[in-house]
mmCIF file of C-alpha atoms and ligand atoms in Angstrom:
data_model
loop_
_atom_site.group_PDB
_atom_site.id
_atom_site.type_symbol
_atom_site.label_atom_id
_atom_site.label_comp_id
_atom_site.label_asym_id
_atom_site.label_seq_id
_atom_site.Cartn_x
_atom_site.Cartn_y
_atom_site.Cartn_z
ATOM 1 C CA MET A 173 55.772 47.932 -5.962
ATOM 2 C CA ALA A 174 56.445 46.668 -9.493
ATOM 3 C CA SER A 175 55.711 50.016 -11.146
ATOM 4 C CA GLU A 176 58.270 51.719 -8.879
ATOM 5 C CA ILE A 177 61.161 50.185 -10.791
ATOM 6 C CA LYS A 178 61.955 52.288 -13.846
ATOM 7 C CA LYS A 179 65.681 51.863 -14.205
ATOM 8 C CA ILE A 180 67.725 48.684 -13.671
ATOM 9 C CA ALA A 181 71.515 48.450 -13.478
ATOM 10 C CA VAL A 182 73.483 45.390 -14.553
ATOM 11 C CA PHE A 183 77.115 44.535 -13.857
ATOM 12 C CA THR A 184 79.578 41.661 -13.708
ATOM 13 C CA SER A 185 81.656 40.990 -10.628
ATOM 14 C CA GLY A 186 84.427 38.634 -9.489
ATOM 15 C CA GLY A 187 86.145 36.268 -11.925
ATOM 16 C CA ASP A 188 84.752 36.553 -15.438
ATOM 17 C CA SER A 189 83.192 33.566 -17.186
ATOM 18 C CA PRO A 190 82.169 32.836 -20.781
ATOM 19 C CA GLY A 191 78.492 33.680 -21.212
ATOM 20 C CA MET A 192 78.519 36.780 -19.021
ATOM 21 C CA ASN A 193 78.073 38.907 -22.155
ATOM 22 C CA ALA A 194 75.054 36.845 -23.156
ATOM 23 C CA ALA A 195 73.597 37.494 -19.695
ATOM 24 C CA ILE A 196 74.254 41.260 -19.956
ATOM 25 C CA ARG A 197 72.616 41.249 -23.366
ATOM 26 C CA SER A 198 69.615 39.437 -22.003
ATOM 27 C CA VAL A 199 69.131 41.843 -19.081
ATOM 28 C CA VAL A 200 69.491 44.882 -21.373
ATOM 29 C CA ARG A 201 67.117 43.545 -23.997
ATOM 30 C CA THR A 202 64.534 42.401 -21.474
ATOM 31 C CA CYS A 203 64.519 45.917 -20.026
ATOM 32 C CA ALA A 204 64.082 47.365 -23.522
ATOM 33 C CA TYR A 205 61.296 44.877 -24.272
ATOM 34 C CA LEU A 206 59.444 45.816 -21.084
ATOM 35 C CA GLY A 207 59.956 49.553 -21.523
ATOM 36 C CA LYS A 208 62.438 49.949 -18.656
ATOM 37 C CA GLU A 209 65.679 51.888 -18.707
ATOM 38 C CA CYS A 210 68.902 49.978 -18.252
ATOM 39 C CA VAL A 211 72.341 51.113 -17.232
ATOM 40 C CA GLY A 212 75.558 49.101 -17.322
ATOM 41 C CA ILE A 213 78.084 49.491 -14.523
ATOM 42 C CA TYR A 214 81.741 49.021 -15.417
ATOM 43 C CA ARG A 215 84.144 47.048 -13.171
ATOM 44 C CA GLY A 216 81.537 45.676 -10.772
ATOM 45 C CA TYR A 217 81.222 47.209 -7.323
ATOM 46 C CA GLN A 218 84.320 49.365 -7.903
ATOM 47 C CA GLY A 219 82.605 51.081 -10.827
ATOM 48 C CA MET A 220 79.444 51.423 -8.740
ATOM 49 C CA ILE A 221 81.378 53.294 -6.063
ATOM 50 C CA GLU A 222 82.987 55.526 -8.687
ATOM 51 C CA GLY A 223 79.792 56.104 -10.684
ATOM 52 C CA ASP A 224 81.200 54.435 -13.807
ATOM 53 C CA PHE A 225 77.814 53.986 -15.504
ATOM 54 C CA LYS A 226 76.729 53.725 -19.109
ATOM 55 C CA PRO A 227 73.123 53.857 -20.360
ATOM 56 C CA MET A 228 72.410 50.745 -22.430
ATOM 57 C CA ASP A 229 69.730 50.082 -24.994
ATOM 58 C CA ALA A 230 68.955 47.044 -27.124
ATOM 59 C CA ARG A 231 71.533 48.071 -29.749
ATOM 60 C CA SER A 232 74.375 48.550 -27.290
ATOM 61 C CA VAL A 233 74.579 44.789 -26.853
ATOM 62 C CA ASN A 234 74.751 43.871 -30.535
ATOM 63 C CA ASN A 235 77.290 41.177 -31.468
ATOM 64 C CA ILE A 236 78.311 40.188 -27.973
ATOM 65 C CA ILE A 237 76.367 36.944 -27.454
ATOM 66 C CA ASN A 238 79.277 34.980 -28.940
ATOM 67 C CA LYS A 239 82.082 36.685 -27.034
ATOM 68 C CA GLY A 240 83.899 35.457 -23.929
ATOM 69 C CA GLY A 241 84.878 37.808 -21.099
ATOM 70 C CA THR A 242 82.608 40.698 -20.153
ATOM 71 C CA ILE A 243 82.141 43.974 -22.030
ATOM 72 C CA LEU A 244 81.378 45.627 -18.675
ATOM 73 C CA LYS A 245 84.726 44.425 -17.243
ATOM 74 C CA SER A 246 84.970 42.849 -13.831
ATOM 75 C CA ALA A 247 86.787 43.406 -10.566
ATOM 76 C CA ARG A 248 87.072 42.195 -6.997
ATOM 77 C CA CYS A 249 86.436 45.267 -4.827
ATOM 78 C CA GLU A 250 87.778 45.647 -1.289
ATOM 79 C CA GLU A 251 86.136 49.030 -0.700
ATOM 80 C CA PHE A 252 82.645 47.582 -1.147
ATOM 81 C CA ARG A 253 83.314 45.386 1.885
ATOM 82 C CA THR A 254 83.236 48.528 4.050
ATOM 83 C CA PRO A 255 80.049 50.403 5.095
ATOM 84 C CA GLU A 256 81.605 53.625 3.740
ATOM 85 C CA GLY A 257 82.204 52.008 0.347
ATOM 86 C CA ARG A 258 78.644 50.713 0.162
ATOM 87 C CA LYS A 259 77.247 54.134 1.109
ATOM 88 C CA LYS A 260 79.229 55.731 -1.723
ATOM 89 C CA ALA A 261 77.835 53.096 -4.106
ATOM 90 C CA TYR A 262 74.289 53.762 -2.906
ATOM 91 C CA ASP A 263 74.688 57.513 -3.412
ATOM 92 C CA GLN A 264 75.956 56.932 -6.964
ATOM 93 C CA LEU A 265 73.012 54.677 -7.801
ATOM 94 C CA LYS A 266 70.542 57.209 -6.418
ATOM 95 C CA LYS A 267 72.229 60.042 -8.340
ATOM 96 C CA GLU A 268 71.871 57.990 -11.519
ATOM 97 C CA GLY A 269 68.214 57.215 -10.721
ATOM 98 C CA VAL A 270 68.765 53.450 -10.550
ATOM 99 C CA ASP A 271 66.001 51.560 -8.713
ATOM 100 C CA ALA A 272 67.362 47.993 -8.680
ATOM 101 C CA PHE A 273 70.321 45.947 -9.899
ATOM 102 C CA VAL A 274 71.191 42.586 -11.402
ATOM 103 C CA VAL A 275 74.599 41.265 -10.354
ATOM 104 C CA ILE A 276 76.225 38.557 -12.474
ATOM 105 C CA GLY A 277 78.922 36.796 -10.454
ATOM 106 C CA GLY A 278 79.695 34.298 -7.724
ATOM 107 C CA ASN A 279 79.545 33.896 -3.969
ATOM 108 C CA GLY A 280 81.504 37.022 -3.028
ATOM 109 C CA SER A 281 79.436 39.182 -5.372
ATOM 110 C CA PHE A 282 76.190 37.841 -3.899
ATOM 111 C CA THR A 283 77.398 38.406 -0.346
ATOM 112 C CA GLY A 284 77.999 42.060 -1.240
ATOM 113 C CA ALA A 285 74.560 42.374 -2.864
ATOM 114 C CA LEU A 286 72.839 40.914 0.173
ATOM 115 C CA LYS A 287 74.637 43.239 2.556
ATOM 116 C CA PHE A 288 73.753 46.177 0.311
ATOM 117 C CA ASN A 289 70.082 45.205 0.375
ATOM 118 C CA GLU A 290 70.105 44.830 4.164
ATOM 119 C CA GLU A 291 71.538 48.322 4.593
ATOM 120 C CA PHE A 292 69.558 50.256 1.987
ATOM 121 C CA GLY A 293 66.529 48.084 1.155
ATOM 122 C CA PHE A 294 67.743 48.205 -2.459
ATOM 123 C CA PRO A 295 66.220 45.490 -4.713
ATOM 124 C CA VAL A 296 68.857 43.035 -5.991
ATOM 125 C CA ILE A 297 68.805 39.816 -8.007
ATOM 126 C CA GLY A 298 71.804 37.580 -8.706
ATOM 127 C CA ILE A 299 72.720 35.533 -11.764
ATOM 128 C CA PRO A 300 75.384 32.860 -11.124
ATOM 129 C CA GLY A 301 78.372 33.446 -13.389
ATOM 130 C CA THR A 302 81.529 31.463 -12.635
ATOM 131 C CA ILE A 303 83.345 28.626 -14.340
ATOM 132 C CA ASP A 304 83.607 26.788 -10.990
ATOM 133 C CA ASN A 305 79.921 25.723 -10.876
ATOM 134 C CA ASP A 306 80.046 25.968 -7.102
ATOM 135 C CA ILE A 307 76.899 27.930 -6.292
ATOM 136 C CA LEU A 308 74.154 26.369 -4.258
ATOM 137 C CA GLY A 309 70.719 26.681 -5.874
ATOM 138 C CA SER A 310 71.763 26.058 -9.470
ATOM 139 C CA SER A 311 72.853 22.871 -11.195
ATOM 140 C CA TYR A 312 74.771 25.022 -13.653
ATOM 141 C CA THR A 313 76.489 28.387 -13.463
ATOM 142 C CA ILE A 314 77.141 30.445 -16.587
ATOM 143 C CA GLY A 315 80.557 29.573 -18.003
ATOM 144 C CA PHE A 316 80.963 26.098 -16.540
ATOM 145 C CA ASP A 317 79.912 24.265 -19.692
ATOM 146 C CA THR A 318 82.271 26.328 -21.828
ATOM 147 C CA ALA A 319 85.130 25.788 -19.384
ATOM 148 C CA ILE A 320 84.762 22.005 -19.278
ATOM 149 C CA ASN A 321 84.589 21.858 -23.053
ATOM 150 C CA THR A 322 87.759 23.957 -23.252
ATOM 151 C CA VAL A 323 89.486 21.621 -20.792
ATOM 152 C CA VAL A 324 88.375 18.485 -22.656
ATOM 153 C CA ASP A 325 89.601 20.000 -25.902
ATOM 154 C CA VAL A 326 93.028 20.698 -24.440
ATOM 155 C CA ILE A 327 93.307 17.287 -22.768
ATOM 156 C CA ASP A 328 92.477 15.600 -26.073
ATOM 157 C CA LYS A 329 95.511 17.384 -27.481
ATOM 158 C CA ILE A 330 97.684 16.496 -24.503
ATOM 159 C CA ARG A 331 96.622 12.858 -24.945
ATOM 160 C CA ASP A 332 98.058 12.863 -28.466
ATOM 161 C CA THR A 333 101.513 13.779 -27.259
ATOM 162 C CA ALA A 334 101.241 11.740 -24.038
ATOM 163 C CA SER A 335 100.527 8.571 -25.978
ATOM 164 C CA SER A 336 103.209 9.296 -28.587
ATOM 165 C CA HIS A 337 105.845 9.383 -25.831
ATOM 166 C CA ASN A 338 104.276 6.897 -23.365
ATOM 167 C CA ARG A 339 104.161 9.646 -20.766
ATOM 168 C CA LEU A 340 102.195 10.437 -17.657
ATOM 169 C CA PHE A 341 100.733 13.960 -17.519
ATOM 170 C CA PHE A 342 99.504 15.830 -14.482
ATOM 171 C CA VAL A 343 97.047 18.435 -15.745
ATOM 172 C CA GLU A 344 96.015 21.130 -13.284
ATOM 173 C CA VAL A 345 92.596 22.669 -13.859
ATOM 174 C CA MET A 346 90.782 25.543 -12.110
ATOM 175 C CA GLY A 347 88.345 25.208 -9.248
ATOM 176 C CA ARG A 348 89.424 27.114 -6.171
ATOM 177 C CA ASP A 349 87.344 25.218 -3.630
ATOM 178 C CA VAL A 350 85.530 22.580 -5.656
ATOM 179 C CA GLY A 351 86.266 19.803 -8.121
ATOM 180 C CA HIS A 352 83.415 20.163 -10.606
ATOM 181 C CA ILE A 353 85.635 21.166 -13.517
ATOM 182 C CA ALA A 354 88.151 18.430 -12.718
ATOM 183 C CA LEU A 355 85.546 15.695 -12.298
ATOM 184 C CA ASN A 356 83.406 16.504 -15.321
ATOM 185 C CA ALA A 357 86.252 17.267 -17.702
ATOM 186 C CA GLY A 358 88.184 14.302 -16.276
ATOM 187 C CA VAL A 359 85.394 11.862 -17.059
ATOM 188 C CA GLY A 360 84.806 13.537 -20.422
ATOM 189 C CA ALA A 361 88.473 13.323 -21.365
ATOM 190 C CA GLY A 362 89.012 9.828 -19.993
ATOM 191 C CA ALA A 363 91.464 10.696 -17.217
ATOM 192 C CA GLU A 364 93.259 7.967 -15.334
ATOM 193 C CA GLU A 365 92.774 9.583 -11.930
ATOM 194 C CA ILE A 366 90.972 12.765 -10.844
ATOM 195 C CA LEU A 367 92.131 14.583 -7.722
ATOM 196 C CA ILE A 368 89.548 16.933 -6.233
ATOM 197 C CA PRO A 369 89.318 18.916 -2.963
ATOM 198 C CA GLU A 370 86.170 17.047 -1.882
ATOM 199 C CA GLN A 371 88.010 13.708 -1.721
ATOM 200 C CA ASN A 372 91.425 13.281 -0.238
ATOM 201 C CA LEU A 373 92.411 10.011 -1.853
ATOM 202 C CA GLY A 374 95.957 10.170 -0.617
ATOM 203 C CA LEU A 375 99.258 9.658 -2.347
ATOM 204 C CA GLU A 376 99.269 5.892 -1.765
ATOM 205 C CA ARG A 377 96.124 5.410 -3.774
ATOM 206 C CA LEU A 378 97.585 7.511 -6.575
ATOM 207 C CA LEU A 379 100.707 5.347 -6.700
ATOM 208 C CA ASP A 380 98.612 2.143 -6.579
ATOM 209 C CA SER A 381 96.408 3.342 -9.353
ATOM 210 C CA LEU A 382 99.396 4.252 -11.534
ATOM 211 C CA LYS A 383 101.029 0.894 -10.821
ATOM 212 C CA ARG A 384 97.840 -0.945 -11.765
ATOM 213 C CA SER A 385 97.533 1.117 -14.865
ATOM 214 C CA LYS A 386 101.051 0.209 -16.043
ATOM 215 C CA ALA A 387 100.487 -3.443 -15.145
ATOM 216 C CA SER A 388 97.252 -3.520 -17.145
ATOM 217 C CA GLY A 389 99.121 -2.450 -20.266
ATOM 218 C CA LYS A 390 98.346 1.271 -20.441
ATOM 219 C CA SER A 391 101.273 3.109 -21.942
ATOM 220 C CA SER A 392 100.258 6.685 -21.163
ATOM 221 C CA SER A 393 98.106 8.303 -18.507
ATOM 222 C CA ILE A 394 96.471 11.598 -17.700
ATOM 223 C CA VAL A 395 95.804 12.633 -14.117
ATOM 224 C CA ILE A 396 93.603 15.698 -13.599
ATOM 225 C CA VAL A 397 94.296 17.750 -10.498
ATOM 226 C CA ALA A 398 91.881 20.458 -9.314
ATOM 227 C CA GLU A 399 93.859 23.500 -8.180
ATOM 228 C CA GLY A 400 92.134 23.331 -4.792
ATOM 229 C CA ASP A 401 93.013 19.655 -4.272
ATOM 230 C CA LYS A 402 93.915 18.749 -0.705
ATOM 231 C CA ILE A 403 96.382 15.933 -1.401
ATOM 232 C CA GLY A 404 99.081 18.176 0.073
ATOM 233 C CA LYS A 405 101.236 18.542 -3.024
ATOM 234 C CA ASN A 406 100.920 20.806 -6.048
ATOM 235 C CA VAL A 407 101.269 19.362 -9.539
ATOM 236 C CA PHE A 408 105.012 19.930 -9.688
ATOM 237 C CA GLU A 409 105.522 18.250 -6.327
ATOM 238 C CA LEU A 410 103.310 15.395 -7.487
ATOM 239 C CA LYS A 411 105.518 14.976 -10.550
ATOM 240 C CA ALA A 412 108.628 14.801 -8.344
ATOM 241 C CA TYR A 413 106.922 12.374 -5.950
ATOM 242 C CA VAL A 414 105.830 9.982 -8.687
ATOM 243 C CA GLU A 415 109.183 10.136 -10.428
ATOM 244 C CA GLU A 416 110.837 9.229 -7.145
ATOM 245 C CA HIS A 417 108.488 6.354 -6.281
ATOM 246 C CA LEU A 418 107.667 5.091 -9.769
ATOM 247 C CA PRO A 419 110.733 5.850 -11.895
ATOM 248 C CA ILE A 420 109.195 3.804 -14.687
ATOM 249 C CA TYR A 421 107.057 6.851 -15.478
ATOM 250 C CA ASP A 422 108.227 9.740 -17.627
ATOM 251 C CA VAL A 423 106.161 12.584 -16.146
ATOM 252 C CA ARG A 424 105.151 15.988 -17.490
ATOM 253 C CA VAL A 425 102.996 18.758 -16.034
ATOM 254 C CA SER A 426 100.537 21.078 -17.712
ATOM 255 C CA VAL A 427 98.829 23.903 -15.803
ATOM 256 C CA LEU A 428 95.899 25.089 -17.887
ATOM 257 C CA GLY A 429 95.301 28.344 -15.970
ATOM 258 C CA HIS A 430 93.239 31.236 -17.231
ATOM 259 C CA MET A 431 92.744 29.876 -20.732
ATOM 260 C CA GLN A 432 89.880 27.990 -19.059
ATOM 261 C CA ARG A 433 88.076 31.258 -18.415
ATOM 262 C CA GLY A 434 88.238 32.553 -21.982
ATOM 263 C CA GLY A 435 86.784 31.681 -25.341
ATOM 264 C CA ASN A 436 83.416 31.823 -27.046
ATOM 265 C CA PRO A 437 80.628 30.499 -24.834
ATOM 266 C CA THR A 438 79.002 27.218 -25.794
ATOM 267 C CA CYS A 439 75.416 27.192 -26.981
ATOM 268 C CA PHE A 440 74.410 25.787 -23.588
ATOM 269 C CA ASP A 441 75.915 28.782 -21.761
ATOM 270 C CA ARG A 442 74.412 31.290 -24.187
ATOM 271 C CA VAL A 443 70.929 29.830 -23.796
ATOM 272 C CA LEU A 444 71.280 29.559 -20.019
ATOM 273 C CA ALA A 445 72.466 33.177 -19.789
ATOM 274 C CA SER A 446 69.630 34.399 -22.013
ATOM 275 C CA ARG A 447 67.036 32.610 -19.892
ATOM 276 C CA MET A 448 68.496 33.795 -16.608
ATOM 277 C CA GLY A 449 68.657 37.432 -17.729
ATOM 278 C CA VAL A 450 64.960 37.464 -18.609
ATOM 279 C CA LYS A 451 64.042 35.828 -15.314
ATOM 280 C CA ALA A 452 66.180 38.264 -13.318
ATOM 281 C CA VAL A 453 64.531 41.370 -14.782
ATOM 282 C CA GLU A 454 61.026 39.908 -14.580
ATOM 283 C CA SER A 455 61.613 38.942 -10.953
ATOM 284 C CA LEU A 456 62.680 42.480 -10.024
ATOM 285 C CA LEU A 457 59.601 43.900 -11.753
ATOM 286 C CA GLU A 458 57.420 41.454 -9.825
ATOM 287 C CA GLY A 459 58.750 43.061 -6.658
ATOM 288 C CA LYS A 460 61.146 40.235 -5.792
ATOM 289 C CA SER A 461 64.591 40.799 -4.294
ATOM 290 C CA ASN A 462 67.498 39.040 -2.547
ATOM 291 C CA LEU A 463 67.149 36.056 -4.840
ATOM 292 C CA MET A 464 69.396 34.228 -7.250
ATOM 293 C CA VAL A 465 68.169 32.809 -10.525
ATOM 294 C CA GLY A 466 69.238 29.199 -10.936
ATOM 295 C CA ILE A 467 68.397 26.163 -13.013
ATOM 296 C CA ARG A 468 67.323 22.738 -11.783
ATOM 297 C CA ASP A 469 65.974 19.897 -13.925
ATOM 298 C CA THR A 470 65.850 22.269 -16.919
ATOM 299 C CA LYS A 471 63.546 24.700 -15.063
ATOM 300 C CA LEU A 472 64.534 28.130 -13.777
ATOM 301 C CA VAL A 473 64.224 28.466 -10.006
ATOM 302 C CA LEU A 474 64.772 31.259 -7.494
ATOM 303 C CA THR A 475 66.873 30.698 -4.376
ATOM 304 C CA PRO A 476 67.380 33.223 -1.562
ATOM 305 C CA LEU A 477 70.832 34.775 -1.902
ATOM 306 C CA ALA A 478 71.330 33.989 1.779
ATOM 307 C CA GLU A 479 71.012 30.268 0.924
ATOM 308 C CA ALA A 480 73.120 30.470 -2.227
ATOM 309 C CA ILE A 481 76.124 31.861 -0.369
ATOM 310 C CA LYS A 482 75.954 29.403 2.532
ATOM 311 C CA ALA A 483 77.973 26.589 0.983
ATOM 312 C CA HIS A 484 79.398 25.240 -2.245
ATOM 313 C CA THR A 485 77.546 22.679 -4.297
ATOM 314 C CA GLU A 486 78.658 19.121 -3.675
ATOM 315 C CA VAL A 487 80.262 16.987 -6.329
ATOM 316 C CA ASP A 488 78.163 14.283 -7.893
ATOM 317 C CA GLU A 489 78.891 10.972 -6.103
ATOM 318 C CA GLU A 490 77.534 9.019 -9.039
ATOM 319 C CA LEU A 491 80.027 10.723 -11.338
ATOM 320 C CA ILE A 492 82.859 9.820 -8.957
ATOM 321 C CA ARG A 493 81.735 6.191 -9.190
ATOM 322 C CA VAL A 494 81.575 6.357 -12.970
ATOM 323 C CA SER A 495 85.058 7.802 -13.009
ATOM 324 C CA ASP A 496 86.340 4.952 -10.792
ATOM 325 C CA ILE A 497 84.774 2.336 -13.056
ATOM 326 C CA MET A 498 86.112 3.953 -16.223
ATOM 327 C CA THR A 499 89.684 3.846 -14.974
ATOM 328 C CA THR A 500 89.600 0.049 -14.694
HETATM 329 O O1 LIG B 173 86.333 31.572 -9.429
HETATM 330 C C1 LIG B 173 86.774 31.318 -10.697
HETATM 331 C C2 LIG B 173 88.268 31.121 -10.718
HETATM 332 O O2 LIG B 173 88.643 30.982 -12.058
HETATM 333 C C3 LIG B 173 88.802 29.966 -9.866
HETATM 334 O O3 LIG B 173 88.661 28.717 -10.496
HETATM 335 C C4 LIG B 173 90.227 30.388 -9.661
HETATM 336 O O4 LIG B 173 90.758 29.809 -8.489
HETATM 337 C C5 LIG B 173 90.109 31.870 -9.505
HETATM 338 O O5 LIG B 173 88.947 32.257 -10.202
HETATM 339 C C6 LIG B 173 91.291 32.644 -10.031
HETATM 340 O O6 LIG B 173 91.080 33.987 -9.771
HETATM 341 P P1 LIG B 173 92.006 35.163 -10.347
HETATM 342 O O7 LIG B 173 91.731 35.277 -11.811
HETATM 343 O O8 LIG B 173 91.557 36.368 -9.598
HETATM 344 O O9 LIG B 173 93.414 34.765 -10.085
#
């Protein structure tokens, strides 16, 4: 089985995340090290359908370990959701002589890979790459560490101006369905309150907390809001609501947006990506498939893709408690 794999494809899919290039580099170089051919696919599943392939050797990934984004580009592909689209992709892979692929992405990308394997028996391994850190089977996804450091960096700057003007800031951070970025960066940046989708604290609690904060002598405050928060109001509506109910506050809003997805990956993300790339290629060559490489307690682990896509990882209750205590 293992000797049947001669050529491995690698691609990035879904939202990009810092460290994806380090993962591509790792897959390419592991192939070179083990005497296997490697081909990069541009624009994820879309490029697979269109046959947008590029042979890659160890030198084609020089000087990318430090770069954010993905040199292979990324896309969300509707056509791959159809059986016709997947058949086209399969034909392109066969034409190119590809025997297996490594997909670097999130839940949607893994769902596509699993479906593809079911239909064509094609060996696939996933590497979790998303800033959201929401994939079951890994304590960390590639890009999360960089993103939270970016957010903390920006909030430190916002704090300077917030405290100079005695203002309250609502800072919206990414995290479509989960609050990992908000919670971790919020604790790291010393936020007053952290609003995440997993906990609907309600508007009353927010007002109480802000009242207490003023009464305790705090002059400025930062409230982090995950974009997927379920409080029922977006950051601008929250600003209006607080201004109406607590006119003592001078409120400003800052939506951090896609800057959270860019920038040079941290050392943690580069190392994680390098380790996961090696494990992904080795796993394919050992005849494994339909698995995702993850990390738990500093050790790499393999989780069935079918498990990984079932649900999002839960937020750390202990960290929520720490956050509550720190806002005293
Ligand atoms: O999944 C990563 C993520 O950055 C989410 O946090 C965010 O909701 C989403 O992607 C934004 O996607 P897009 O760049 O396609 O608007």
